[in-house]
Amino acid sequence: MKNYLLCCDWGTSSFRLRLIEIADYKLLGEIVTLEGIASIFNAWQTSLVSGNIGRDQFFREYLKTQIDILATRLSFNMDGIAIVISGMASSSIGMEEIPYSPLPYPTDGSQADIRSFEAPDDFQHEIILISGVKSETDVMRGEETQLVGLLDLEELYAFRNKEAIFIFPGTHSKHMYVKENQLVNFQTFMTGEVFNIMTNFSILKDSVENRKENKLTTYEVAAFKKGIGQAGYSNLLNSLFKVRTNQLFDKMSKSENACYLSGLLIGNELKHLKEYKSNKLILCSGNNLYELYKLAVEELGLSDRTTTISADLINKATIAGQIKIYQNQTLKLNNTNS
């Protein structure tokens, strides 16, 4: 079954398993659940009360259940197909903890730290577990595999040898600095998590409400831009409280105020990029954040050197990165055995 690969993107709070035809990255089928690494790890710890099942075996049993569901759905025998896993599965709460790869990190994935698990009798799949990357002050797991995949796609060939900053928005946004085909540095911004905390658990939660429509109204756009502008010159801790006074003084509706807060946080995340005048900016945003980050880039005057990558291409990049690292590992093993 060398023509196929099971690609698993296993994050803290989500799980995605795909059956891929390697030659052209063709997606044959997938399963997506909300059973991320954190919930499976907690379930394993709970199971220890009544038994003594090994951690890797517990995770493997969950994988087997999902593979069997996908096989039944596609009427496809998947025995013997290797499974490559990136994301939090190699963390301290994952299937097995693997040390982070250090910087600089070649963007062809050739120095990725991986752990291979041979297929036991009750699980007909070799597992290749991909570790993350660390700097002196930061860590990440998963985004580096996406980066490897992006730069292996024809659409991104032009950026291979350029000095570029790849921006991955999210709960913990990543800014990755690439130079001469190496990841030389990266930064994490807790933009999405701070927004969630502020809107659900802080004093500001009664001053905002989630937008009901995907498309921003004219007033919401204006509020978002105001937040971007505020981020450029004021102290963040002080500006956050303005979300409260905006509502108290009837300056904004609650949905507009949520946009103002979003602009304030995204503006604070992105404003330092104005200092990197010689770097190309590659915005790798999914559908849910695309419009906001694109608007922020425009408002900050960064559009002329920013290339935006579509959500479909980012999904393809995850697969491409997993395949690339899998092929690197296969090549190393063949060279060792020859």
Short mmCIF file of C-alpha atoms in Angstrom, two decimals:
data_model
loop_
_atom_site.label_atom_id
_atom_site.label_comp_id
_atom_site.label_asym_id
_atom_site.label_seq_id
_atom_site.Cartn_x
_atom_site.Cartn_y
_atom_site.Cartn_z
CA MET A 1 0.00 0.00 0.00
CA LYS A 2 2.93 2.33 -0.72
CA ASN A 3 0.77 4.54 -2.95
CA TYR A 4 -1.34 5.68 0.00
CA LEU A 5 -0.73 7.38 3.32
CA LEU A 6 -2.90 8.10 6.32
CA CYS A 7 -2.21 11.71 7.37
CA CYS A 8 -3.27 12.71 10.87
CA ASP A 9 -3.28 16.28 12.18
CA TRP A 10 -3.87 15.87 15.91
CA GLY A 11 -4.09 19.11 17.86
CA THR A 12 -4.89 19.90 21.47
CA SER A 13 -8.64 20.10 20.85
CA SER A 14 -9.24 18.50 17.44
CA PHE A 15 -8.44 15.40 15.40
CA ARG A 16 -8.31 15.05 11.62
CA LEU A 17 -7.50 11.84 9.76
CA ARG A 18 -7.16 11.73 5.97
CA LEU A 19 -6.55 8.98 3.44
CA ILE A 20 -4.23 10.40 0.78
CA GLU A 21 -3.03 9.17 -2.60
CA ILE A 22 0.64 10.16 -2.39
CA ALA A 23 1.42 10.85 -6.04
CA ASP A 24 -0.87 13.88 -6.38
CA TYR A 25 -1.89 14.60 -2.77
CA LYS A 26 -5.40 13.47 -3.68
CA LEU A 27 -7.77 13.38 -0.69
CA LEU A 28 -9.82 10.17 -0.79
CA GLY A 29 -11.66 10.67 2.50
CA GLU A 30 -11.35 12.14 5.97
CA ILE A 31 -12.71 12.08 9.51
CA VAL A 32 -12.77 15.14 11.78
CA THR A 33 -13.58 15.00 15.51
CA LEU A 34 -13.25 17.26 18.54
CA GLU A 35 -11.35 14.55 20.44
CA GLY A 36 -8.00 16.26 20.56
CA ILE A 37 -4.87 15.18 22.37
CA ALA A 38 -5.97 16.77 25.67
CA SER A 39 -9.24 14.82 25.89
CA ILE A 40 -7.63 11.50 24.90
CA PHE A 41 -4.84 12.00 27.44
CA ASN A 42 -7.41 12.74 30.16
CA ALA A 43 -9.40 9.66 29.16
CA TRP A 44 -6.23 7.53 29.40
CA GLN A 45 -5.48 8.86 32.90
CA THR A 46 -9.05 8.04 33.95
CA SER A 47 -8.69 4.52 32.54
CA LEU A 48 -5.72 3.86 34.82
CA VAL A 49 -8.12 3.67 37.76
CA SER A 50 -9.65 0.45 36.42
CA GLY A 51 -6.71 -0.97 34.48
CA ASN A 52 -3.13 -0.51 33.42
CA ILE A 53 -3.26 0.05 29.67
CA GLY A 54 -0.15 1.65 28.19
CA ARG A 55 -0.35 5.21 26.98
CA ASP A 56 0.75 4.45 23.41
CA GLN A 57 -1.69 1.53 23.25
CA PHE A 58 -4.57 3.73 24.44
CA PHE A 59 -3.87 6.29 21.71
CA ARG A 60 -3.42 3.52 19.17
CA GLU A 61 -6.84 2.10 20.02
CA TYR A 62 -8.45 5.47 19.35
CA LEU A 63 -6.62 5.66 16.02
CA LYS A 64 -7.78 2.15 15.12
CA THR A 65 -11.40 3.08 15.82
CA GLN A 66 -11.20 6.11 13.53
CA ILE A 67 -9.32 4.23 10.80
CA ASP A 68 -11.96 1.45 10.87
CA ILE A 69 -14.75 4.05 10.58
CA LEU A 70 -13.02 5.69 7.61
CA ALA A 71 -12.31 2.31 5.97
CA THR A 72 -15.97 1.32 6.29
CA ARG A 73 -17.15 4.68 4.96
CA LEU A 74 -14.88 4.41 1.90
CA SER A 75 -15.17 0.61 1.46
CA PHE A 76 -11.37 0.59 1.37
CA ASN A 77 -9.01 -1.92 3.00
CA MET A 78 -6.38 0.18 4.79
CA ASP A 79 -4.29 -2.61 6.30
CA GLY A 80 -0.60 -1.91 5.78
CA ILE A 81 -0.98 1.83 5.12
CA ALA A 82 1.42 3.88 7.24
CA ILE A 83 0.06 6.75 9.33
CA VAL A 84 1.97 10.02 9.79
CA ILE A 85 0.95 12.18 12.76
CA SER A 86 1.86 15.81 13.34
CA GLY A 87 0.71 18.29 15.97
CA MET A 88 0.41 17.69 19.71
CA ALA A 89 0.61 13.89 19.54
CA SER A 90 4.37 14.17 20.17
CA SER A 91 3.93 16.42 23.22
CA SER A 92 4.02 15.66 26.95
CA ILE A 93 0.29 14.84 26.83
CA GLY A 94 0.48 12.99 23.53
CA MET A 95 1.10 9.43 22.43
CA GLU A 96 4.79 9.76 23.28
CA GLU A 97 6.84 12.87 24.01
CA ILE A 98 9.55 13.60 21.46
CA PRO A 99 12.12 16.36 22.02
CA TYR A 100 11.75 19.47 19.89
CA SER A 101 13.98 19.98 16.88
CA PRO A 102 16.30 22.99 17.32
CA LEU A 103 16.72 26.02 15.09
CA PRO A 104 17.82 26.54 12.38
CA TYR A 105 15.32 24.07 10.89
CA PRO A 106 15.64 23.23 7.16
CA THR A 107 12.35 23.93 5.40
CA ASP A 108 12.58 20.69 3.43
CA GLY A 109 11.87 18.82 6.69
CA SER A 110 15.12 16.85 6.44
CA GLN A 111 16.03 17.51 10.09
CA ALA A 112 12.62 16.77 11.59
CA ASP A 113 12.81 14.66 14.73
CA ILE A 114 10.48 11.70 14.37
CA ARG A 115 9.65 8.50 16.21
CA SER A 116 8.62 5.37 14.31
CA PHE A 117 6.41 2.64 15.75
CA GLU A 118 6.32 -0.68 13.93
CA ALA A 119 2.93 -2.21 13.24
CA PRO A 120 1.95 -4.74 15.95
CA ASP A 121 -0.31 -7.70 15.16
CA ASP A 122 -3.46 -5.89 16.33
CA PHE A 123 -2.74 -2.63 14.49
CA GLN A 124 -1.69 -3.03 10.86
CA HIS A 125 -0.14 0.40 10.49
CA GLU A 126 3.35 1.75 11.00
CA ILE A 127 3.19 5.09 12.85
CA ILE A 128 5.53 8.00 12.14
CA LEU A 129 5.22 10.63 14.86
CA ILE A 130 6.60 14.08 14.00
CA SER A 131 8.01 16.34 16.71
CA GLY A 132 7.88 20.15 16.85
CA VAL A 133 10.48 22.92 16.83
CA LYS A 134 11.97 25.08 19.58
CA SER A 135 13.88 28.33 19.80
CA GLU A 136 15.56 29.65 22.95
CA THR A 137 12.25 31.17 24.09
CA ASP A 138 9.45 29.52 22.11
CA VAL A 139 7.99 26.19 20.95
CA MET A 140 5.51 24.92 18.39
CA ARG A 141 4.14 21.62 17.13
CA GLY A 142 2.34 21.29 13.81
CA GLU A 143 2.91 24.63 12.08
CA GLU A 144 6.47 23.64 11.08
CA THR A 145 5.01 20.70 9.14
CA GLN A 146 2.64 23.08 7.35
CA LEU A 147 5.62 25.30 6.50
CA VAL A 148 7.54 22.34 5.04
CA GLY A 149 4.49 21.50 2.94
CA LEU A 150 3.87 25.06 1.75
CA LEU A 151 7.41 25.45 0.46
CA ASP A 152 7.18 22.07 -1.28
CA LEU A 153 4.13 23.19 -3.29
CA GLU A 154 4.59 24.62 -6.75
CA GLU A 155 2.56 27.70 -5.81
CA LEU A 156 5.18 28.71 -3.21
CA TYR A 157 8.40 27.88 -5.09
CA ALA A 158 9.09 31.59 -5.61
CA PHE A 159 9.48 32.12 -1.85
CA ARG A 160 12.00 29.35 -1.19
CA ASN A 161 15.09 31.54 -1.34
CA LYS A 162 13.51 34.80 -0.17
CA GLU A 163 13.62 36.37 3.26
CA ALA A 164 10.03 35.96 4.36
CA ILE A 165 7.80 35.91 7.42
CA PHE A 166 5.00 33.33 7.37
CA ILE A 167 1.99 34.33 9.51
CA PHE A 168 -0.30 31.58 10.81
CA PRO A 169 -3.27 33.14 12.67
CA GLY A 170 -5.06 31.15 15.34
CA THR A 171 -5.54 30.57 19.04
CA HIS A 172 -1.77 30.83 19.33
CA SER A 173 -0.69 32.67 16.19
CA LYS A 174 2.76 31.88 14.81
CA HIS A 175 5.10 34.21 12.93
CA MET A 176 7.86 32.15 11.26
CA TYR A 177 11.01 33.78 9.90
CA VAL A 178 12.48 31.99 6.88
CA LYS A 179 15.83 32.76 5.30
CA GLU A 180 17.88 30.76 2.79
CA ASN A 181 15.62 27.71 3.00
CA GLN A 182 15.75 27.57 6.79
CA LEU A 183 13.40 28.47 9.59
CA VAL A 184 15.65 30.74 11.63
CA ASN A 185 13.22 32.09 14.23
CA PHE A 186 9.54 32.21 15.19
CA GLN A 187 7.23 33.91 17.66
CA THR A 188 3.96 32.88 19.29
CA PHE A 189 1.14 35.38 19.91
CA MET A 190 -1.75 34.35 22.19
CA THR A 191 -4.19 36.45 20.15
CA GLY A 192 -7.06 33.98 19.85
CA GLU A 193 -6.82 32.72 23.41
CA VAL A 194 -6.79 36.24 24.88
CA PHE A 195 -9.84 37.13 22.77
CA ASN A 196 -11.64 34.03 24.09
CA ILE A 197 -10.74 34.81 27.70
CA MET A 198 -11.74 38.46 27.43
CA THR A 199 -15.10 37.71 25.78
CA ASN A 200 -16.08 34.76 27.98
CA PHE A 201 -14.47 35.11 31.39
CA SER A 202 -13.48 38.71 32.04
CA ILE A 203 -15.34 41.88 33.04
CA LEU A 204 -15.59 42.59 29.30
CA LYS A 205 -17.85 39.60 28.57
CA ASP A 206 -21.03 41.64 29.07
CA SER A 207 -19.77 44.39 26.76
CA VAL A 208 -19.44 42.22 23.64
CA GLU A 209 -21.36 39.61 21.67
CA ASN A 210 -20.41 37.35 18.81
CA ARG A 211 -21.36 38.50 15.35
CA LYS A 212 -24.37 36.65 13.90
CA GLU A 213 -23.31 37.10 10.28
CA ASN A 214 -20.05 36.09 8.63
CA LYS A 215 -19.80 39.36 6.74
CA LEU A 216 -18.95 42.48 8.72
CA THR A 217 -21.30 45.46 8.60
CA THR A 218 -19.96 48.90 7.74
CA TYR A 219 -20.09 49.84 11.43
CA GLU A 220 -18.29 46.67 12.50
CA VAL A 221 -15.52 47.30 9.95
CA ALA A 222 -15.14 50.83 11.33
CA ALA A 223 -14.93 49.46 14.90
CA PHE A 224 -12.33 46.87 13.86
CA LYS A 225 -10.24 49.57 12.17
CA LYS A 226 -10.52 51.74 15.26
CA GLY A 227 -9.11 48.86 17.32
CA ILE A 228 -6.24 48.47 14.84
CA GLY A 229 -5.50 52.19 15.10
CA GLN A 230 -5.63 52.12 18.89
CA ALA A 231 -3.15 49.23 18.94
CA GLY A 232 -0.63 51.38 17.11
CA TYR A 233 -0.03 53.94 19.80
CA SER A 234 -1.57 52.99 23.15
CA ASN A 235 -0.85 50.56 25.98
CA LEU A 236 -2.72 47.28 25.46
CA LEU A 237 -3.75 46.84 29.10
CA ASN A 238 -5.29 50.31 29.11
CA SER A 239 -6.89 49.90 25.68
CA LEU A 240 -8.61 46.67 26.75
CA PHE A 241 -10.63 48.56 29.36
CA LYS A 242 -11.95 50.85 26.62
CA VAL A 243 -14.05 47.87 25.49
CA ARG A 244 -15.90 48.31 28.78
CA THR A 245 -16.34 52.10 28.45
CA ASN A 246 -17.35 51.82 24.78
CA GLN A 247 -20.41 49.91 25.97
CA LEU A 248 -21.05 51.98 29.12
CA PHE A 249 -21.03 55.22 27.14
CA ASP A 250 -23.06 53.76 24.23
CA LYS A 251 -20.26 54.41 21.77
CA MET A 252 -20.61 50.99 20.11
CA SER A 253 -23.04 48.10 19.94
CA LYS A 254 -21.88 44.85 21.53
CA SER A 255 -21.08 43.27 18.14
CA GLU A 256 -19.13 46.38 17.09
CA ASN A 257 -17.31 46.28 20.42
CA ALA A 258 -16.28 42.66 19.77
CA CYS A 259 -14.83 43.81 16.45
CA TYR A 260 -13.02 46.64 18.22
CA LEU A 261 -11.51 44.13 20.65
CA SER A 262 -10.51 41.86 17.79
CA GLY A 263 -8.87 44.76 15.98
CA LEU A 264 -7.04 45.77 19.14
CA LEU A 265 -5.56 42.30 19.63
CA ILE A 266 -4.77 41.55 15.98
CA GLY A 267 -3.28 45.03 15.61
CA ASN A 268 -0.99 44.38 18.56
CA GLU A 269 0.05 41.07 17.03
CA LEU A 270 0.88 42.48 13.61
CA LYS A 271 2.15 45.99 14.22
CA HIS A 272 5.78 44.95 14.77
CA LEU A 273 5.89 43.65 11.18
CA LYS A 274 6.15 47.24 9.97
CA GLU A 275 9.76 47.16 11.20
CA TYR A 276 10.69 44.31 8.83
CA LYS A 277 10.62 46.36 5.65
CA SER A 278 12.70 43.99 3.51
CA ASN A 279 10.77 40.82 4.36
CA LYS A 280 8.00 39.37 2.23
CA LEU A 281 4.93 38.56 4.34
CA ILE A 282 2.98 35.36 3.68
CA LEU A 283 -0.45 35.34 5.36
CA CYS A 284 -1.62 31.75 5.85
CA SER A 285 -5.13 32.20 7.22
CA GLY A 286 -8.12 29.87 7.33
CA ASN A 287 -11.60 30.98 6.31
CA ASN A 288 -12.73 32.06 9.79
CA LEU A 289 -9.95 34.64 10.23
CA TYR A 290 -9.11 35.49 6.63
CA GLU A 291 -11.15 38.70 6.31
CA LEU A 292 -10.02 40.11 9.65
CA TYR A 293 -6.31 39.54 9.07
CA LYS A 294 -6.53 40.76 5.47
CA LEU A 295 -8.25 43.95 6.68
CA ALA A 296 -5.63 44.40 9.41
CA VAL A 297 -2.79 44.01 6.92
CA GLU A 298 -4.40 46.66 4.70
CA GLU A 299 -4.98 49.04 7.61
CA LEU A 300 -1.36 48.72 8.76
CA GLY A 301 -0.05 49.49 5.27
CA LEU A 302 1.48 46.04 4.72
CA SER A 303 -0.54 44.93 1.67
CA ASP A 304 2.10 45.77 -0.94
CA ARG A 305 4.47 43.07 0.36
CA THR A 306 1.91 40.54 1.61
CA THR A 307 0.87 37.39 -0.25
CA THR A 308 -2.28 35.69 1.05
CA ILE A 309 -2.52 31.90 0.95
CA SER A 310 -5.97 30.36 0.62
CA ALA A 311 -7.44 28.01 3.23
CA ASP A 312 -7.53 25.19 0.63
CA LEU A 313 -3.81 25.58 -0.04
CA ILE A 314 -3.05 25.56 3.69
CA ASN A 315 -4.97 22.27 4.07
CA LYS A 316 -2.99 20.88 1.13
CA ALA A 317 0.23 22.11 2.75
CA THR A 318 -0.37 20.08 5.91
CA ILE A 319 -0.68 16.94 3.77
CA ALA A 320 2.32 17.90 1.62
CA GLY A 321 4.47 18.46 4.72
CA GLN A 322 3.53 15.13 6.25
CA ILE A 323 4.25 13.33 2.98
CA LYS A 324 7.59 15.13 2.56
CA ILE A 325 8.77 14.20 6.06
CA TYR A 326 7.53 10.62 5.59
CA GLN A 327 9.45 10.33 2.31
CA ASN A 328 12.58 11.78 3.95
CA GLN A 329 12.35 9.13 6.65
CA THR A 330 11.79 6.34 4.13
CA LEU A 331 14.82 7.50 2.14
CA LYS A 332 16.99 7.57 5.28
CA LEU A 333 15.94 4.01 6.16
CA ASN A 334 16.63 2.77 2.64
CA ASN A 335 20.09 4.36 2.65
CA THR A 336 20.84 2.83 6.06
CA ASN A 337 19.78 -0.65 4.95
CA SER A 338 21.55 -0.55 1.55
#
